[in-house]
Amino acid sequence: MTTEVFRRVCVLYTGGTIGMGYNADGLLEPMRLKHLEEFLIKMTILYEKKPNETEEQARARIVSKDGWIFLPQKAVDDYPSVDEKTKYHVLYKIKAVEPPIDSSKMVPEKWFEIADRIRAVKEQYDGFVILHGTDTMAYTSSALSFILKDLKKPVILTGAQRSIFHPRSDAEDNFIGAMLIAGCYSKTAALQKVMLCNDCKLFQGNRVCKFDCDSFRVFDSPNMKPLAYLDTIIKVRDCKSDPVEETIFVNRQETARDGGLPDVRLLRFFPGIQEKYVRSVLEGADGVVLETFGSGNAPEHDWLKKALIEAGRRKVVMLNCTQVYRGTVLPIYAASEAGVVFGYDITPEAAMTKMIWTLKTFPDFETRRQVLEASICGESSAPPKQIKFIQKILTQELY
Ligand code: ASP
């Protein structure tokens, strides 16, 4: 007897080229959800309709009465099943984060909204796929890796360089690849995290950079190999994460303040950088990501050291990461004197989003620094640490 295993995936459509089509004026814009959903159903019918079936009969088989859509079974059958008697099926529902946007319009508030929507329905699904424009996908995937670090389900961002409605597009491949991982591999512990699927590769979401605007190979993960390769055979790399031996204890009363976003800034060093410019970036900031030279070097100016030290005294949190594409910042350079935290090999996208998340989540200056200098969810090769929330007992209460 065959055992049928059904895996349920929630698809969140945020916009991007993958869902773009021409409007009445001949201009490209993100299509509405219904249009995209209908196209995906038709695509499955095309692959799955049996010769003796009408299109209506095939549709009734592919879309259940309560709205679940089956992923093409021919693609699901590529999944190396545990045994011949187990048959997997991937079903999905597609929902929109309104309004669908070009991802250049993405804002941090939306990261938190997407995360809230995922958390709200997490028990109903095995995995999540987020359709997103490629321009800021690396920021969203990094941000979600921090916000959803305790979710323990696969969340996969994907998009395309060309619309799914175009006959020569990377969209279908990316979509089906992401769906297979979110569905079939949802119980694989190493893949229960935020990831990004592009061009037959599955990357860890907080390790990616967009590095090509033209090719279908849009993303790279400069300091970490892909987690899986979706070639003719799907190969998941045997990736063991380092044991987490240290814990950062955080007083629960000091967390999760609602309210606005922190003022986070980017200071990229360049030869000839001027004091006035540096001070204008540091003045009034809550947190600053420094993009330094090579392995964390800064120009040798007394005024620069002074400006950084003064910013540190004002409790501006500063994170040093390299402006070089690949490699790591070493904790040996002058910036450490100013209390700047070392980001190791964190990408600029992960550094920026981690800074925003950290400052929004932890009001205490020392906690912020501790969180930033550790690897919280595999975002860098810094020593890994976990965060534990505790109920602080005030000393006075003991007497
Ligand atoms: N500008 C588009 C976006 O990021 C590009 C894409 O989707 O690839 O939304």
PDB file of C-alpha atoms in Angstrom, residues 72-370:
ATOM      1  CA  PRO A  72       2.960  19.685 -10.810  1.00  0.00           C
ATOM      2  CA  GLN A  73       3.380  16.097  -9.623  1.00  0.00           C
ATOM      3  CA  LYS A  74       6.103  15.429 -12.192  1.00  0.00           C
ATOM      4  CA  ALA A  75       8.286  17.948 -10.358  1.00  0.00           C
ATOM      5  CA  VAL A  76       7.418  16.558  -6.906  1.00  0.00           C
ATOM      6  CA  ASP A  77       8.294  13.051  -8.063  1.00  0.00           C
ATOM      7  CA  ASP A  78      11.901  14.258  -8.457  1.00  0.00           C
ATOM      8  CA  TYR A  79      12.139  14.327  -4.674  1.00  0.00           C
ATOM      9  CA  PRO A  80      14.107  11.306  -3.483  1.00  0.00           C
ATOM     10  CA  SER A  81      11.414   9.636  -1.422  1.00  0.00           C
ATOM     11  CA  VAL A  82      12.419   7.671   1.690  1.00  0.00           C
ATOM     12  CA  ASP A  83      10.977   4.518   0.141  1.00  0.00           C
ATOM     13  CA  GLU A  84       9.074   3.498  -2.963  1.00  0.00           C
ATOM     14  CA  LYS A  85       5.841   3.179  -1.049  1.00  0.00           C
ATOM     15  CA  THR A  86       5.711   6.838   0.025  1.00  0.00           C
ATOM     16  CA  LYS A  87       4.265   9.334  -2.426  1.00  0.00           C
ATOM     17  CA  TYR A  88       4.672  13.029  -1.794  1.00  0.00           C
ATOM     18  CA  HIS A  89       2.330  15.791  -2.915  1.00  0.00           C
ATOM     19  CA  VAL A  90       2.875  19.521  -2.512  1.00  0.00           C
ATOM     20  CA  LEU A  91      -0.189  21.731  -2.196  1.00  0.00           C
ATOM     21  CA  TYR A  92      -0.213  25.465  -1.845  1.00  0.00           C
ATOM     22  CA  LYS A  93      -2.315  28.540  -1.313  1.00  0.00           C
ATOM     23  CA  ILE A  94      -1.178  31.861  -2.649  1.00  0.00           C
ATOM     24  CA  LYS A  95      -1.774  35.138  -0.854  1.00  0.00           C
ATOM     25  CA  ALA A  96      -0.673  38.688  -1.554  1.00  0.00           C
ATOM     26  CA  VAL A  97       1.104  41.236   0.556  1.00  0.00           C
ATOM     27  CA  GLU A  98      -0.875  44.188  -0.773  1.00  0.00           C
ATOM     28  CA  PRO A  99      -0.155  46.055  -2.890  1.00  0.00           C
ATOM     29  CA  PRO A 100       2.334  44.048  -4.959  1.00  0.00           C
ATOM     30  CA  ILE A 101       5.381  46.261  -5.435  1.00  0.00           C
ATOM     31  CA  ASP A 102       8.651  46.559  -7.265  1.00  0.00           C
ATOM     32  CA  SER A 103      11.084  45.561  -4.529  1.00  0.00           C
ATOM     33  CA  SER A 104      12.913  48.890  -4.760  1.00  0.00           C
ATOM     34  CA  LYS A 105       9.902  50.155  -2.764  1.00  0.00           C
ATOM     35  CA  MET A 106      10.427  47.612   0.044  1.00  0.00           C
ATOM     36  CA  VAL A 107      10.650  49.101   3.555  1.00  0.00           C
ATOM     37  CA  PRO A 108      11.606  47.550   6.943  1.00  0.00           C
ATOM     38  CA  GLU A 109       8.023  47.858   8.217  1.00  0.00           C
ATOM     39  CA  LYS A 110       7.043  45.343   5.511  1.00  0.00           C
ATOM     40  CA  TRP A 111       9.661  42.820   6.745  1.00  0.00           C
ATOM     41  CA  PHE A 112       7.953  42.838  10.120  1.00  0.00           C
ATOM     42  CA  GLU A 113       4.508  42.629   8.488  1.00  0.00           C
ATOM     43  CA  ILE A 114       5.567  39.612   6.392  1.00  0.00           C
ATOM     44  CA  ALA A 115       7.062  37.944   9.476  1.00  0.00           C
ATOM     45  CA  ASP A 116       3.862  38.554  11.466  1.00  0.00           C
ATOM     46  CA  ARG A 117       1.769  37.026   8.703  1.00  0.00           C
ATOM     47  CA  ILE A 118       3.979  33.951   8.625  1.00  0.00           C
ATOM     48  CA  ARG A 119       3.910  33.528  12.397  1.00  0.00           C
ATOM     49  CA  ALA A 120       0.123  33.919  12.465  1.00  0.00           C
ATOM     50  CA  VAL A 121      -0.427  30.887  10.197  1.00  0.00           C
ATOM     51  CA  LYS A 122       2.668  28.842  10.933  1.00  0.00           C
ATOM     52  CA  GLU A 123       0.751  25.817  12.263  1.00  0.00           C
ATOM     53  CA  GLN A 124      -1.277  25.522   9.043  1.00  0.00           C
ATOM     54  CA  TYR A 125       1.728  25.141   6.727  1.00  0.00           C
ATOM     55  CA  ASP A 126       4.904  23.071   6.431  1.00  0.00           C
ATOM     56  CA  GLY A 127       6.810  25.802   4.639  1.00  0.00           C
ATOM     57  CA  PHE A 128       6.660  29.266   3.098  1.00  0.00           C
ATOM     58  CA  VAL A 129       7.665  30.712  -0.265  1.00  0.00           C
ATOM     59  CA  ILE A 130       7.921  34.457  -0.740  1.00  0.00           C
ATOM     60  CA  LEU A 131       7.774  35.835  -4.272  1.00  0.00           C
ATOM     61  CA  HIS A 132       9.843  39.010  -4.257  1.00  0.00           C
ATOM     62  CA  GLY A 133      11.715  41.309  -6.630  1.00  0.00           C
ATOM     63  CA  THR A 134      15.403  40.532  -6.872  1.00  0.00           C
ATOM     64  CA  ASP A 135      16.627  44.112  -6.251  1.00  0.00           C
ATOM     65  CA  THR A 136      16.169  44.049  -2.492  1.00  0.00           C
ATOM     66  CA  MET A 137      15.595  40.321  -1.989  1.00  0.00           C
ATOM     67  CA  ALA A 138      18.930  39.888  -0.173  1.00  0.00           C
ATOM     68  CA  TYR A 139      17.864  42.551   2.346  1.00  0.00           C
ATOM     69  CA  THR A 140      14.475  40.932   2.952  1.00  0.00           C
ATOM     70  CA  SER A 141      15.939  37.434   3.233  1.00  0.00           C
ATOM     71  CA  SER A 142      18.570  38.691   5.694  1.00  0.00           C
ATOM     72  CA  ALA A 143      16.027  40.643   7.740  1.00  0.00           C
ATOM     73  CA  LEU A 144      13.606  37.716   7.926  1.00  0.00           C
ATOM     74  CA  SER A 145      16.385  35.384   9.039  1.00  0.00           C
ATOM     75  CA  PHE A 146      16.723  37.477  12.209  1.00  0.00           C
ATOM     76  CA  ILE A 147      13.048  38.225  12.749  1.00  0.00           C
ATOM     77  CA  LEU A 148      12.025  34.578  12.170  1.00  0.00           C
ATOM     78  CA  LYS A 149      15.084  32.902  13.638  1.00  0.00           C
ATOM     79  CA  ASP A 150      12.974  30.699  15.949  1.00  0.00           C
ATOM     80  CA  LEU A 151      10.337  29.646  13.386  1.00  0.00           C
ATOM     81  CA  LYS A 152      11.948  26.274  12.561  1.00  0.00           C
ATOM     82  CA  LYS A 153      10.252  25.988   9.161  1.00  0.00           C
ATOM     83  CA  PRO A 154      11.631  26.641   5.692  1.00  0.00           C
ATOM     84  CA  VAL A 155      10.981  30.145   4.390  1.00  0.00           C
ATOM     85  CA  ILE A 156      12.268  30.578   0.838  1.00  0.00           C
ATOM     86  CA  LEU A 157      12.463  33.785  -1.123  1.00  0.00           C
ATOM     87  CA  THR A 158      12.506  33.619  -4.870  1.00  0.00           C
ATOM     88  CA  GLY A 159      11.842  35.820  -7.860  1.00  0.00           C
ATOM     89  CA  ALA A 160      12.943  36.123 -11.434  1.00  0.00           C
ATOM     90  CA  GLN A 161      14.764  38.260 -13.933  1.00  0.00           C
ATOM     91  CA  ARG A 162      11.886  37.894 -16.350  1.00  0.00           C
ATOM     92  CA  SER A 163       8.192  37.647 -15.732  1.00  0.00           C
ATOM     93  CA  ILE A 164       6.542  34.252 -15.319  1.00  0.00           C
ATOM     94  CA  PHE A 165       4.225  35.322 -18.167  1.00  0.00           C
ATOM     95  CA  HIS A 166       7.211  35.469 -20.557  1.00  0.00           C
ATOM     96  CA  PRO A 167       8.072  32.315 -22.525  1.00  0.00           C
ATOM     97  CA  ARG A 168      11.820  32.709 -21.942  1.00  0.00           C
ATOM     98  CA  SER A 169      11.950  33.223 -18.218  1.00  0.00           C
ATOM     99  CA  ASP A 170      13.721  31.869 -15.169  1.00  0.00           C
ATOM    100  CA  ALA A 171      10.520  32.270 -13.117  1.00  0.00           C
ATOM    101  CA  GLU A 172       9.021  28.800 -13.391  1.00  0.00           C
ATOM    102  CA  ASP A 173      12.271  27.103 -12.520  1.00  0.00           C
ATOM    103  CA  ASN A 174      12.857  29.301  -9.489  1.00  0.00           C
ATOM    104  CA  PHE A 175       9.256  28.957  -8.328  1.00  0.00           C
ATOM    105  CA  ILE A 176       9.108  25.170  -8.610  1.00  0.00           C
ATOM    106  CA  GLY A 177      12.552  24.788  -7.025  1.00  0.00           C
ATOM    107  CA  ALA A 178      11.555  26.917  -4.036  1.00  0.00           C
ATOM    108  CA  MET A 179       8.252  25.031  -3.675  1.00  0.00           C
ATOM    109  CA  LEU A 180       9.951  21.637  -3.668  1.00  0.00           C
ATOM    110  CA  ILE A 181      12.296  22.680  -0.900  1.00  0.00           C
ATOM    111  CA  ALA A 182       9.533  24.341   1.155  1.00  0.00           C
ATOM    112  CA  GLY A 183       7.301  21.283   0.769  1.00  0.00           C
ATOM    113  CA  CYS A 184       9.279  18.072   0.392  1.00  0.00           C
ATOM    114  CA  TYR A 185      12.270  19.150   2.512  1.00  0.00           C
ATOM    115  CA  SER A 186      10.280  20.858   5.240  1.00  0.00           C
ATOM    116  CA  LYS A 187      11.317  18.233   7.808  1.00  0.00           C
ATOM    117  CA  THR A 188      15.039  18.485   6.965  1.00  0.00           C
ATOM    118  CA  ALA A 189      16.458  20.295  10.015  1.00  0.00           C
ATOM    119  CA  ALA A 190      19.297  21.972   8.068  1.00  0.00           C
ATOM    120  CA  LEU A 191      16.717  23.636   5.806  1.00  0.00           C
ATOM    121  CA  GLN A 192      14.382  24.940   8.500  1.00  0.00           C
ATOM    122  CA  LYS A 193      15.503  28.526   8.104  1.00  0.00           C
ATOM    123  CA  VAL A 194      15.185  31.523   5.802  1.00  0.00           C
ATOM    124  CA  MET A 195      16.718  30.796   2.384  1.00  0.00           C
ATOM    125  CA  LEU A 196      16.815  32.112  -1.150  1.00  0.00           C
ATOM    126  CA  CYS A 197      16.375  30.001  -4.260  1.00  0.00           C
ATOM    127  CA  ASN A 198      17.828  31.170  -7.565  1.00  0.00           C
ATOM    128  CA  ASP A 199      19.266  29.590 -10.673  1.00  0.00           C
ATOM    129  CA  CYS A 200      19.191  26.009  -9.375  1.00  0.00           C
ATOM    130  CA  LYS A 201      20.835  26.904  -6.086  1.00  0.00           C
ATOM    131  CA  LEU A 202      19.529  27.227  -2.581  1.00  0.00           C
ATOM    132  CA  PHE A 203      21.368  29.775  -0.440  1.00  0.00           C
ATOM    133  CA  GLN A 204      21.180  30.680   3.207  1.00  0.00           C
ATOM    134  CA  GLY A 205      19.110  33.876   3.212  1.00  0.00           C
ATOM    135  CA  ASN A 206      21.473  35.976   5.307  1.00  0.00           C
ATOM    136  CA  ARG A 207      24.570  35.158   3.223  1.00  0.00           C
ATOM    137  CA  VAL A 208      23.478  36.389  -0.216  1.00  0.00           C
ATOM    138  CA  CYS A 209      24.239  39.408  -2.388  1.00  0.00           C
ATOM    139  CA  LYS A 210      22.689  40.382  -5.706  1.00  0.00           C
ATOM    140  CA  PHE A 211      25.694  40.372  -7.982  1.00  0.00           C
ATOM    141  CA  ASP A 212      24.374  40.312 -11.559  1.00  0.00           C
ATOM    142  CA  CYS A 213      21.617  42.467 -13.054  1.00  0.00           C
ATOM    143  CA  ASP A 214      21.472  40.703 -16.420  1.00  0.00           C
ATOM    144  CA  SER A 215      22.151  37.027 -15.990  1.00  0.00           C
ATOM    145  CA  PHE A 216      19.708  34.463 -14.639  1.00  0.00           C
ATOM    146  CA  ARG A 217      22.386  33.786 -12.046  1.00  0.00           C
ATOM    147  CA  VAL A 218      21.442  36.810  -9.972  1.00  0.00           C
ATOM    148  CA  PHE A 219      22.726  35.904  -6.510  1.00  0.00           C
ATOM    149  CA  ASP A 220      25.923  34.739  -4.968  1.00  0.00           C
ATOM    150  CA  SER A 221      26.845  33.767  -1.457  1.00  0.00           C
ATOM    151  CA  PRO A 222      30.425  35.031  -1.270  1.00  0.00           C
ATOM    152  CA  ASN A 223      31.401  33.500   2.061  1.00  0.00           C
ATOM    153  CA  MET A 224      29.311  30.354   2.198  1.00  0.00           C
ATOM    154  CA  LYS A 225      28.570  27.534  -0.226  1.00  0.00           C
ATOM    155  CA  PRO A 226      24.948  26.958  -1.306  1.00  0.00           C
ATOM    156  CA  LEU A 227      22.900  24.716   0.975  1.00  0.00           C
ATOM    157  CA  ALA A 228      21.554  22.710  -1.956  1.00  0.00           C
ATOM    158  CA  TYR A 229      21.889  22.326  -5.708  1.00  0.00           C
ATOM    159  CA  LEU A 230      18.727  21.790  -7.698  1.00  0.00           C
ATOM    160  CA  ASP A 231      20.211  20.156 -10.779  1.00  0.00           C
ATOM    161  CA  THR A 232      18.771  17.093 -12.519  1.00  0.00           C
ATOM    162  CA  ILE A 233      19.107  15.558  -9.087  1.00  0.00           C
ATOM    163  CA  ILE A 234      18.495  17.679  -5.995  1.00  0.00           C
ATOM    164  CA  LYS A 235      21.517  17.539  -3.713  1.00  0.00           C
ATOM    165  CA  VAL A 236      21.302  18.936  -0.200  1.00  0.00           C
ATOM    166  CA  ARG A 237      24.728  19.599   1.219  1.00  0.00           C
ATOM    167  CA  ASP A 238      25.509  17.962   4.498  1.00  0.00           C
ATOM    168  CA  CYS A 239      25.885  21.206   6.415  1.00  0.00           C
ATOM    169  CA  LYS A 240      26.443  20.919  10.112  1.00  0.00           C
ATOM    170  CA  SER A 241      26.260  24.148  12.035  1.00  0.00           C
ATOM    171  CA  ASP A 242      28.762  24.871  14.793  1.00  0.00           C
ATOM    172  CA  PRO A 243      27.556  23.948  18.274  1.00  0.00           C
ATOM    173  CA  VAL A 244      26.269  26.992  20.127  1.00  0.00           C
ATOM    174  CA  GLU A 245      28.037  27.092  23.450  1.00  0.00           C
ATOM    175  CA  GLU A 246      27.376  30.628  24.582  1.00  0.00           C
ATOM    176  CA  THR A 247      24.161  32.338  25.513  1.00  0.00           C
ATOM    177  CA  ILE A 248      23.251  36.001  25.629  1.00  0.00           C
ATOM    178  CA  PHE A 249      20.732  36.506  28.420  1.00  0.00           C
ATOM    179  CA  VAL A 250      18.257  39.287  27.793  1.00  0.00           C
ATOM    180  CA  ASN A 251      15.867  40.707  30.334  1.00  0.00           C
ATOM    181  CA  ARG A 252      12.409  40.199  28.887  1.00  0.00           C
ATOM    182  CA  GLN A 253      11.207  43.540  30.211  1.00  0.00           C
ATOM    183  CA  GLU A 254      13.802  45.221  28.059  1.00  0.00           C
ATOM    184  CA  THR A 255      12.649  43.835  24.727  1.00  0.00           C
ATOM    185  CA  ALA A 256      10.157  44.177  21.942  1.00  0.00           C
ATOM    186  CA  ARG A 257       9.375  47.818  22.347  1.00  0.00           C
ATOM    187  CA  ASP A 258       6.836  48.789  19.785  1.00  0.00           C
ATOM    188  CA  GLY A 259       7.404  52.063  18.164  1.00  0.00           C
ATOM    189  CA  GLY A 260       9.382  53.325  15.261  1.00  0.00           C
ATOM    190  CA  LEU A 261      12.469  52.132  13.516  1.00  0.00           C
ATOM    191  CA  PRO A 262      15.960  53.065  14.660  1.00  0.00           C
ATOM    192  CA  ASP A 263      18.000  55.598  12.730  1.00  0.00           C
ATOM    193  CA  VAL A 264      20.545  53.325  11.053  1.00  0.00           C
ATOM    194  CA  ARG A 265      23.192  54.659   8.671  1.00  0.00           C
ATOM    195  CA  LEU A 266      25.956  53.441   6.400  1.00  0.00           C
ATOM    196  CA  LEU A 267      29.460  54.897   6.401  1.00  0.00           C
ATOM    197  CA  ARG A 268      31.570  53.654   3.518  1.00  0.00           C
ATOM    198  CA  PHE A 269      35.183  54.731   3.721  1.00  0.00           C
ATOM    199  CA  PHE A 270      37.000  55.981   0.626  1.00  0.00           C
ATOM    200  CA  PRO A 271      40.367  57.641   0.061  1.00  0.00           C
ATOM    201  CA  GLY A 272      40.007  61.348   0.760  1.00  0.00           C
ATOM    202  CA  ILE A 273      36.971  61.016   3.049  1.00  0.00           C
ATOM    203  CA  GLN A 274      36.432  64.265   4.972  1.00  0.00           C
ATOM    204  CA  GLU A 275      35.826  64.894   8.660  1.00  0.00           C
ATOM    205  CA  LYS A 276      32.702  66.959   7.992  1.00  0.00           C
ATOM    206  CA  TYR A 277      31.131  64.104   6.080  1.00  0.00           C
ATOM    207  CA  VAL A 278      32.004  61.452   8.702  1.00  0.00           C
ATOM    208  CA  ARG A 279      30.686  63.588  11.540  1.00  0.00           C
ATOM    209  CA  SER A 280      27.461  64.300   9.665  1.00  0.00           C
ATOM    210  CA  VAL A 281      26.835  60.547   9.336  1.00  0.00           C
ATOM    211  CA  LEU A 282      27.675  59.743  12.975  1.00  0.00           C
ATOM    212  CA  GLU A 283      25.809  62.687  14.500  1.00  0.00           C
ATOM    213  CA  GLY A 284      22.291  61.696  15.591  1.00  0.00           C
ATOM    214  CA  ALA A 285      22.516  58.071  14.434  1.00  0.00           C
ATOM    215  CA  ASP A 286      21.403  55.122  16.595  1.00  0.00           C
ATOM    216  CA  GLY A 287      23.537  52.640  14.699  1.00  0.00           C
ATOM    217  CA  VAL A 288      26.102  52.821  11.905  1.00  0.00           C
ATOM    218  CA  VAL A 289      27.429  50.082   9.638  1.00  0.00           C
ATOM    219  CA  LEU A 290      31.019  50.918   8.692  1.00  0.00           C
ATOM    220  CA  GLU A 291      32.188  49.586   5.356  1.00  0.00           C
ATOM    221  CA  THR A 292      35.927  49.535   5.816  1.00  0.00           C
ATOM    222  CA  PHE A 293      38.880  48.685   3.576  1.00  0.00           C
ATOM    223  CA  GLY A 294      40.248  45.134   3.293  1.00  0.00           C
ATOM    224  CA  SER A 295      40.208  43.249   6.561  1.00  0.00           C
ATOM    225  CA  GLY A 296      38.651  46.118   8.484  1.00  0.00           C
ATOM    226  CA  ASN A 297      41.062  49.025   7.923  1.00  0.00           C
ATOM    227  CA  ALA A 298      40.150  52.678   8.167  1.00  0.00           C
ATOM    228  CA  PRO A 299      42.077  55.747   6.931  1.00  0.00           C
ATOM    229  CA  GLU A 300      44.693  56.905   9.469  1.00  0.00           C
ATOM    230  CA  HIS A 301      43.358  60.228  10.770  1.00  0.00           C
ATOM    231  CA  ASP A 302      43.322  61.360  14.360  1.00  0.00           C
ATOM    232  CA  TRP A 303      40.022  63.150  13.738  1.00  0.00           C
ATOM    233  CA  LEU A 304      38.471  59.884  12.545  1.00  0.00           C
ATOM    234  CA  LYS A 305      39.485  57.961  15.653  1.00  0.00           C
ATOM    235  CA  LYS A 306      38.191  60.825  17.785  1.00  0.00           C
ATOM    236  CA  ALA A 307      34.880  60.996  15.919  1.00  0.00           C
ATOM    237  CA  LEU A 308      34.358  57.238  16.365  1.00  0.00           C
ATOM    238  CA  ILE A 309      35.269  57.325  20.067  1.00  0.00           C
ATOM    239  CA  GLU A 310      32.864  60.218  20.641  1.00  0.00           C
ATOM    240  CA  ALA A 311      30.091  58.379  18.787  1.00  0.00           C
ATOM    241  CA  GLY A 312      30.726  55.285  20.949  1.00  0.00           C
ATOM    242  CA  ARG A 313      30.399  57.432  24.087  1.00  0.00           C
ATOM    243  CA  ARG A 314      27.043  58.689  22.788  1.00  0.00           C
ATOM    244  CA  LYS A 315      26.050  54.980  22.561  1.00  0.00           C
ATOM    245  CA  VAL A 316      25.957  54.902  18.797  1.00  0.00           C
ATOM    246  CA  VAL A 317      26.312  51.197  17.936  1.00  0.00           C
ATOM    247  CA  MET A 318      28.895  50.658  15.186  1.00  0.00           C
ATOM    248  CA  LEU A 319      29.510  47.486  13.192  1.00  0.00           C
ATOM    249  CA  ASN A 320      32.634  47.043  11.090  1.00  0.00           C
ATOM    250  CA  CYS A 321      32.295  45.037   7.892  1.00  0.00           C
ATOM    251  CA  THR A 322      34.470  45.004   4.833  1.00  0.00           C
ATOM    252  CA  GLN A 323      33.599  46.666   1.550  1.00  0.00           C
ATOM    253  CA  VAL A 324      35.443  43.810  -0.198  1.00  0.00           C
ATOM    254  CA  TYR A 325      33.136  41.276  -1.820  1.00  0.00           C
ATOM    255  CA  ARG A 326      34.613  38.191  -0.149  1.00  0.00           C
ATOM    256  CA  GLY A 327      36.532  37.748   3.105  1.00  0.00           C
ATOM    257  CA  THR A 328      36.419  38.761   6.697  1.00  0.00           C
ATOM    258  CA  VAL A 329      37.124  41.680   9.000  1.00  0.00           C
ATOM    259  CA  LEU A 330      39.730  40.785  11.614  1.00  0.00           C
ATOM    260  CA  PRO A 331      39.426  42.137  15.134  1.00  0.00           C
ATOM    261  CA  ILE A 332      42.900  43.669  15.152  1.00  0.00           C
ATOM    262  CA  TYR A 333      42.456  47.145  13.756  1.00  0.00           C
ATOM    263  CA  ALA A 334      42.309  50.605  15.213  1.00  0.00           C
ATOM    264  CA  ALA A 335      38.512  50.840  15.061  1.00  0.00           C
ATOM    265  CA  SER A 336      38.301  48.462  18.038  1.00  0.00           C
ATOM    266  CA  GLU A 337      39.641  51.241  20.261  1.00  0.00           C
ATOM    267  CA  ALA A 338      36.468  53.183  19.551  1.00  0.00           C
ATOM    268  CA  GLY A 339      34.289  50.269  20.637  1.00  0.00           C
ATOM    269  CA  VAL A 340      33.343  49.303  17.096  1.00  0.00           C
ATOM    270  CA  VAL A 341      31.984  45.742  16.870  1.00  0.00           C
ATOM    271  CA  PHE A 342      33.569  43.363  14.339  1.00  0.00           C
ATOM    272  CA  GLY A 343      31.220  41.894  11.783  1.00  0.00           C
ATOM    273  CA  TYR A 344      33.569  39.151  10.519  1.00  0.00           C
ATOM    274  CA  ASP A 345      32.378  38.071   7.041  1.00  0.00           C
ATOM    275  CA  ILE A 346      28.826  39.394   7.264  1.00  0.00           C
ATOM    276  CA  THR A 347      27.474  40.798   3.991  1.00  0.00           C
ATOM    277  CA  PRO A 348      26.516  44.490   3.843  1.00  0.00           C
ATOM    278  CA  GLU A 349      22.855  43.447   3.423  1.00  0.00           C
ATOM    279  CA  ALA A 350      22.915  41.228   6.505  1.00  0.00           C
ATOM    280  CA  ALA A 351      24.876  43.859   8.474  1.00  0.00           C
ATOM    281  CA  MET A 352      22.335  46.579   7.733  1.00  0.00           C
ATOM    282  CA  THR A 353      19.280  44.453   8.475  1.00  0.00           C
ATOM    283  CA  LYS A 354      20.827  42.926  11.598  1.00  0.00           C
ATOM    284  CA  MET A 355      21.550  46.438  12.850  1.00  0.00           C
ATOM    285  CA  ILE A 356      17.922  47.496  12.293  1.00  0.00           C
ATOM    286  CA  TRP A 357      16.538  44.338  13.930  1.00  0.00           C
ATOM    287  CA  THR A 358      18.954  44.488  16.879  1.00  0.00           C
ATOM    288  CA  LEU A 359      18.287  48.131  17.640  1.00  0.00           C
ATOM    289  CA  LYS A 360      14.533  47.664  17.337  1.00  0.00           C
ATOM    290  CA  THR A 361      14.528  44.562  19.561  1.00  0.00           C
ATOM    291  CA  PHE A 362      17.073  45.331  22.316  1.00  0.00           C
ATOM    292  CA  PRO A 363      17.125  48.779  23.930  1.00  0.00           C
ATOM    293  CA  ASP A 364      20.191  48.091  26.084  1.00  0.00           C
ATOM    294  CA  PHE A 365      23.505  49.271  24.562  1.00  0.00           C
ATOM    295  CA  GLU A 366      25.628  46.364  25.849  1.00  0.00           C
ATOM    296  CA  THR A 367      23.082  43.753  24.716  1.00  0.00           C
ATOM    297  CA  ARG A 368      23.033  45.333  21.269  1.00  0.00           C
ATOM    298  CA  ARG A 369      26.814  45.065  21.035  1.00  0.00           C
ATOM    299  CA  GLN A 370      26.800  41.448  22.225  1.00  0.00           C
TER     300      GLN A 370
END
